[in-house]
Amino acid sequence: MTSVSNVTSVSNVSSAAAAPAESTAVSGLPVGRGLVYLGIAGAAWGTAGAAASLVFAAGDMGPVALSFWRCAGGFLLLLAARLLRPDRAAARSAVPVPRRSRVLRIIATGVTLAVFQTAYFAAVEATGLAVGTVVTLGAGPVLIALGARLALGERLGLGGICAVGGALAGLGVLFVGGGDAAVRPWGVAFALLSAAGYAAMTLLTRWWGRDGGADTSETTVWAFAVVSLCLLPLAAAEGLVPHTAEPARVLGCLLYIAAVPTALAYALYFAGAAAVRSATVSVIMLLEPVSAAVIAVTLLGEELNAATVAGTLLMLASVTGLAAAEARGAARTRRARVDG
């Protein structure tokens, strides 16, 4: 959590076994493929923190400026990809959607994504990376589960509750094992706002995906344009161009961040989130801190301790169990349709 581009990022939490699941979502993407897309997106998001740490170490670029370049670069890459494949992109929307509705969807997605990112950075600045990340990740599952139940009628079920509990426990173990951290009220408030932005983005994507009219490619491209415009004045105040003795390293890292954990990951995320239940999405995206922890140990030389191992295993078990429950539900629905 995403967040969306700092030393460790943000994303969220929950659901599983009781609500009806579609073998092929109304959005046209099979549930199984949606789960794969989300897993790849979560793992890719986890690499953004390591790349961002290299940028910060090489110069004086701030987190908001980095986020702006990430979103602006992601927008250009996604736009280029869409222009190169216009026929396939247009064909993804199974149901025609009026222009006004498409514009509203793009603006809503862009604004919620901007709130998610900027509030997260404010939380990190106010109360530190560890507390800001954990509060955002911990609040996200709860907000998404409640929103999915009230607005979408998606129930958790016993399997979903166990998966959410396991994921939150794993996150807590990772936090406790990370050392001491100061908790400041303003920082917690910003983290909760970030979690609310992420939850709204996830729920809206799922809501639009269920009616078959969501062109996730178009929404993703132009949502990043909206985010870039929102971040531009803040990034300009912080300083758009860093002072650095290693411009090639900074440019290479920025290109990677724009291409892999942004353009690729968000394209896969929005496509998967339209096909898979919202609470399931939020738990699977907890692969992000798992991926970040693996990179920190294997590539950045950070110490591997018992808390890191235990927390990672708990979160992986929760993600695996929830994905399996979602796939089984989709298979049951498919068989029922065939038998019927």
GROMACS .gro file of C-alpha atoms in nm, residues 56-287:
model
  232
   56PHE     CA    1   1.623   0.827  -0.191
   57ALA     CA    2   1.980   0.713  -0.121
   58ALA     CA    3   2.110   0.858  -0.450
   59GLY     CA    4   1.977   1.213  -0.408
   60ASP     CA    5   1.731   1.444  -0.239
   61MET     CA    6   1.410   1.346  -0.419
   62GLY     CA    7   1.112   1.347  -0.181
   63PRO     CA    8   0.834   1.088  -0.161
   64VAL     CA    9   0.564   1.306  -0.321
   65ALA     CA   10   0.787   1.395  -0.617
   66LEU     CA   11   0.871   1.027  -0.658
   67SER     CA   12   0.503   0.939  -0.647
   68PHE     CA   13   0.430   1.204  -0.912
   69TRP     CA   14   0.696   1.070  -1.151
   70ARG     CA   15   0.575   0.718  -1.084
   71CYS     CA   16   0.216   0.805  -1.174
   72ALA     CA   17   0.307   1.029  -1.468
   73GLY     CA   18   0.542   0.766  -1.611
   74GLY     CA   19   0.285   0.493  -1.553
   75PHE     CA   20   0.023   0.704  -1.731
   76LEU     CA   21   0.245   0.749  -2.039
   77LEU     CA   22   0.330   0.378  -2.056
   78LEU     CA   23  -0.032   0.268  -2.013
   79LEU     CA   24  -0.150   0.522  -2.271
   80ALA     CA   25   0.110   0.399  -2.520
   81ALA     CA   26   0.004   0.038  -2.464
   82ARG     CA   27  -0.362   0.127  -2.511
   83LEU     CA   28  -0.295   0.322  -2.831
   84LEU     CA   29  -0.097   0.029  -2.973
   85ARG     CA   30  -0.388  -0.210  -2.907
   86PRO     CA   31  -0.703   0.004  -2.945
   87ASP     CA   32  -0.932  -0.268  -3.083
   88ARG     CA   33  -0.862  -0.515  -2.804
   89ALA     CA   34  -0.889  -0.245  -2.537
   90ALA     CA   35  -1.226  -0.132  -2.668
   91ALA     CA   36  -1.352  -0.489  -2.683
   92ARG     CA   37  -1.299  -0.544  -2.310
   93SER     CA   38  -1.615  -0.357  -2.219
   94ALA     CA   39  -1.898  -0.608  -2.264
   95VAL     CA   40  -2.171  -0.349  -2.205
   96PRO     CA   41  -2.164   0.000  -2.363
   97VAL     CA   42  -2.121   0.271  -2.100
   98PRO     CA   43  -2.224   0.635  -2.158
   99ARG     CA   44  -1.938   0.883  -2.181
  100ARG     CA   45  -2.058   1.068  -1.870
  101SER     CA   46  -2.044   0.748  -1.664
  102ARG     CA   47  -1.698   0.662  -1.794
  103VAL     CA   48  -1.568   1.007  -1.703
  104LEU     CA   49  -1.719   0.984  -1.354
  105ARG     CA   50  -1.558   0.644  -1.303
  106ILE     CA   51  -1.217   0.773  -1.410
  107ILE     CA   52  -1.240   1.077  -1.183
  108ALA     CA   53  -1.361   0.871  -0.886
  109THR     CA   54  -1.084   0.614  -0.932
  110GLY     CA   55  -0.820   0.884  -0.975
  111VAL     CA   56  -0.931   1.081  -0.670
  112THR     CA   57  -0.950   0.775  -0.443
  113LEU     CA   58  -0.608   0.661  -0.565
  114ALA     CA   59  -0.465   1.009  -0.500
  115VAL     CA   60  -0.611   1.012  -0.147
  116PHE     CA   61  -0.472   0.664  -0.084
  117GLN     CA   62  -0.119   0.766  -0.186
  118THR     CA   63  -0.090   1.117  -0.045
  119ALA     CA   64  -0.254   1.036   0.289
  120TYR     CA   65  -0.018   0.742   0.326
  121PHE     CA   66   0.286   0.963   0.269
  122ALA     CA   67   0.149   1.213   0.521
  123ALA     CA   68   0.105   0.930   0.773
  124VAL     CA   69   0.462   0.813   0.719
  125GLU     CA   70   0.593   1.167   0.768
  126ALA     CA   71   0.383   1.221   1.082
  127THR     CA   72   0.424   0.890   1.264
  128GLY     CA   73   0.688   0.690   1.078
  129LEU     CA   74   0.696   0.420   0.813
  130ALA     CA   75   0.617   0.124   1.039
  131VAL     CA   76   0.311   0.270   1.213
  132GLY     CA   77   0.178   0.439   0.898
  133THR     CA   78   0.203   0.119   0.695
  134VAL     CA   79   0.062  -0.114   0.961
  135VAL     CA   80  -0.236   0.109   1.044
  136THR     CA   81  -0.320   0.148   0.675
  137LEU     CA   82  -0.286  -0.225   0.608
  138GLY     CA   83  -0.473  -0.319   0.925
  139ALA     CA   84  -0.766  -0.082   0.871
  140GLY     CA   85  -0.804  -0.168   0.502
  141PRO     CA   86  -0.937  -0.522   0.549
  142VAL     CA   87  -1.197  -0.409   0.800
  143LEU     CA   88  -1.320  -0.118   0.587
  144ILE     CA   89  -1.333  -0.331   0.271
  145ALA     CA   90  -1.511  -0.619   0.445
  146LEU     CA   91  -1.771  -0.382   0.593
  147GLY     CA   92  -1.816  -0.197   0.263
  148ALA     CA   93  -1.845  -0.520   0.064
  149ARG     CA   94  -2.108  -0.653   0.305
  150LEU     CA   95  -2.316  -0.334   0.317
  151ALA     CA   96  -2.285  -0.212  -0.043
  152LEU     CA   97  -2.222  -0.530  -0.243
  153GLY     CA   98  -2.383  -0.803  -0.032
  154GLU     CA   99  -2.056  -1.002  -0.018
  155ARG     CA  100  -2.033  -1.205   0.302
  156LEU     CA  101  -1.711  -1.317   0.467
  157GLY     CA  102  -1.811  -1.657   0.596
  158LEU     CA  103  -1.607  -1.859   0.846
  159GLY     CA  104  -1.321  -1.920   0.602
  160GLY     CA  105  -1.299  -1.551   0.521
  161ILE     CA  106  -1.298  -1.449   0.887
  162CYS     CA  107  -1.017  -1.696   0.960
  163ALA     CA  108  -0.819  -1.572   0.661
  164VAL     CA  109  -0.857  -1.208   0.762
  165GLY     CA  110  -0.761  -1.290   1.120
  166GLY     CA  111  -0.455  -1.481   1.005
  167ALA     CA  112  -0.348  -1.201   0.770
  168LEU     CA  113  -0.383  -0.936   1.041
  169ALA     CA  114  -0.196  -1.157   1.288
  170GLY     CA  115   0.087  -1.200   1.039
  171LEU     CA  116   0.099  -0.826   0.978
  172GLY     CA  117   0.110  -0.764   1.352
  173VAL     CA  118   0.397  -1.011   1.397
  174LEU     CA  119   0.594  -0.835   1.122
  175PHE     CA  120   0.531  -0.501   1.296
  176VAL     CA  121   0.627  -0.621   1.643
  177GLY     CA  122   0.943  -0.777   1.506
  178GLY     CA  123   1.042  -0.453   1.339
  179GLY     CA  124   1.139  -0.270   1.658
  180ASP     CA  125   1.008   0.030   1.848
  181ALA     CA  126   0.792   0.297   1.681
  182ALA     CA  127   0.622   0.613   1.801
  183VAL     CA  128   0.245   0.642   1.753
  184ARG     CA  129   0.118   0.993   1.687
  185PRO     CA  130  -0.256   1.071   1.652
  186TRP     CA  131  -0.225   1.282   1.336
  187GLY     CA  132  -0.023   1.009   1.170
  188VAL     CA  133  -0.283   0.747   1.260
  189ALA     CA  134  -0.560   0.974   1.126
  190PHE     CA  135  -0.379   1.009   0.794
  191ALA     CA  136  -0.323   0.632   0.779
  192LEU     CA  137  -0.694   0.570   0.834
  193LEU     CA  138  -0.773   0.821   0.557
  194SER     CA  139  -0.532   0.634   0.329
  195ALA     CA  140  -0.703   0.304   0.411
  196ALA     CA  141  -1.041   0.462   0.336
  197GLY     CA  142  -0.915   0.580  -0.004
  198TYR     CA  143  -0.786   0.232  -0.086
  199ALA     CA  144  -1.109   0.069   0.032
  200ALA     CA  145  -1.322   0.305  -0.177
  201MET     CA  146  -1.106   0.240  -0.485
  202THR     CA  147  -1.132  -0.138  -0.440
  203LEU     CA  148  -1.508  -0.137  -0.376
  204LEU     CA  149  -1.584   0.092  -0.669
  205THR     CA  150  -1.375  -0.122  -0.904
  206ARG     CA  151  -1.562  -0.435  -0.795
  207TRP     CA  152  -1.903  -0.262  -0.817
  208TRP     CA  153  -1.842  -0.145  -1.172
  209GLY     CA  154  -1.693  -0.482  -1.271
  210ARG     CA  155  -2.008  -0.669  -1.166
  211ASP     CA  156  -2.230  -0.487  -1.419
  212GLY     CA  157  -2.009  -0.587  -1.713
  213GLY     CA  158  -1.951  -0.229  -1.827
  214ALA     CA  159  -1.610  -0.162  -1.676
  215ASP     CA  160  -1.332  -0.107  -1.926
  216THR     CA  161  -1.050  -0.143  -1.674
  217SER     CA  162  -0.789  -0.047  -1.933
  218GLU     CA  163  -0.945   0.293  -1.998
  219THR     CA  164  -1.012   0.356  -1.630
  220THR     CA  165  -0.656   0.268  -1.529
  221VAL     CA  166  -0.494   0.490  -1.793
  222TRP     CA  167  -0.692   0.804  -1.723
  223ALA     CA  168  -0.706   0.753  -1.348
  224PHE     CA  169  -0.329   0.792  -1.346
  225ALA     CA  170  -0.368   1.116  -1.540
  226VAL     CA  171  -0.600   1.241  -1.264
  227VAL     CA  172  -0.356   1.132  -0.991
  228SER     CA  173  -0.066   1.303  -1.169
  229LEU     CA  174  -0.258   1.629  -1.187
  230CYS     CA  175  -0.349   1.603  -0.817
  231LEU     CA  176   0.012   1.539  -0.716
  232LEU     CA  177   0.179   1.791  -0.948
  233PRO     CA  178   0.144   2.102  -0.726
  234LEU     CA  179   0.258   1.911  -0.415
  235ALA     CA  180   0.550   1.760  -0.603
  236ALA     CA  181   0.649   2.098  -0.747
  237ALA     CA  182   0.655   2.247  -0.397
  238GLU     CA  183   0.872   1.959  -0.278
  239GLY     CA  184   1.104   1.971  -0.581
  240LEU     CA  185   1.044   1.779  -0.903
  241VAL     CA  186   1.407   1.735  -1.009
  242PRO     CA  187   1.647   1.595  -0.748
  243HIS     CA  188   2.007   1.692  -0.690
  244THR     CA  189   2.209   1.375  -0.742
  245ALA     CA  190   2.557   1.256  -0.830
  246GLU     CA  191   2.410   0.940  -0.987
  247PRO     CA  192   2.153   1.054  -1.247
  248ALA     CA  193   2.166   0.726  -1.441
  249ARG     CA  194   2.082   0.525  -1.127
  250VAL     CA  195   1.795   0.756  -1.036
  251LEU     CA  196   1.655   0.753  -1.390
  252GLY     CA  197   1.681   0.375  -1.415
  253CYS     CA  198   1.500   0.327  -1.085
  254LEU     CA  199   1.228   0.576  -1.185
  255LEU     CA  200   1.174   0.392  -1.515
  256TYR     CA  201   1.148   0.061  -1.331
  257ILE     CA  202   0.904   0.202  -1.074
  258ALA     CA  203   0.686   0.351  -1.350
  259ALA     CA  204   0.689   0.032  -1.559
  260VAL     CA  205   0.664  -0.266  -1.322
  261PRO     CA  206   0.502  -0.177  -0.986
  262THR     CA  207   0.290   0.094  -1.151
  263ALA     CA  208   0.188   0.042  -1.515
  264LEU     CA  209   0.200  -0.339  -1.510
  265ALA     CA  210   0.087  -0.391  -1.151
  266TYR     CA  211  -0.205  -0.147  -1.155
  267ALA     CA  212  -0.330  -0.271  -1.493
  268LEU     CA  213  -0.340  -0.623  -1.347
  269TYR     CA  214  -0.482  -0.500  -1.015
  270PHE     CA  215  -0.779  -0.316  -1.167
  271ALA     CA  216  -0.855  -0.606  -1.403
  272GLY     CA  217  -0.842  -0.859  -1.118
  273ALA     CA  218  -1.032  -0.640  -0.872
  274ALA     CA  219  -1.323  -0.615  -1.118
  275ALA     CA  220  -1.356  -0.996  -1.125
  276VAL     CA  221  -1.280  -1.104  -0.765
  277ARG     CA  222  -1.471  -1.023  -0.448
  278SER     CA  223  -1.348  -0.709  -0.274
  279ALA     CA  224  -1.246  -0.864   0.057
  280THR     CA  225  -1.056  -1.140  -0.122
  281VAL     CA  226  -0.872  -0.875  -0.321
  282SER     CA  227  -0.756  -0.698  -0.007
  283VAL     CA  228  -0.610  -1.013   0.149
  284ILE     CA  229  -0.430  -1.121  -0.168
  285MET     CA  230  -0.271  -0.778  -0.198
  286LEU     CA  231  -0.098  -0.842   0.134
  287LEU     CA  232   0.155  -1.024  -0.082
   0.00000   0.00000   0.00000
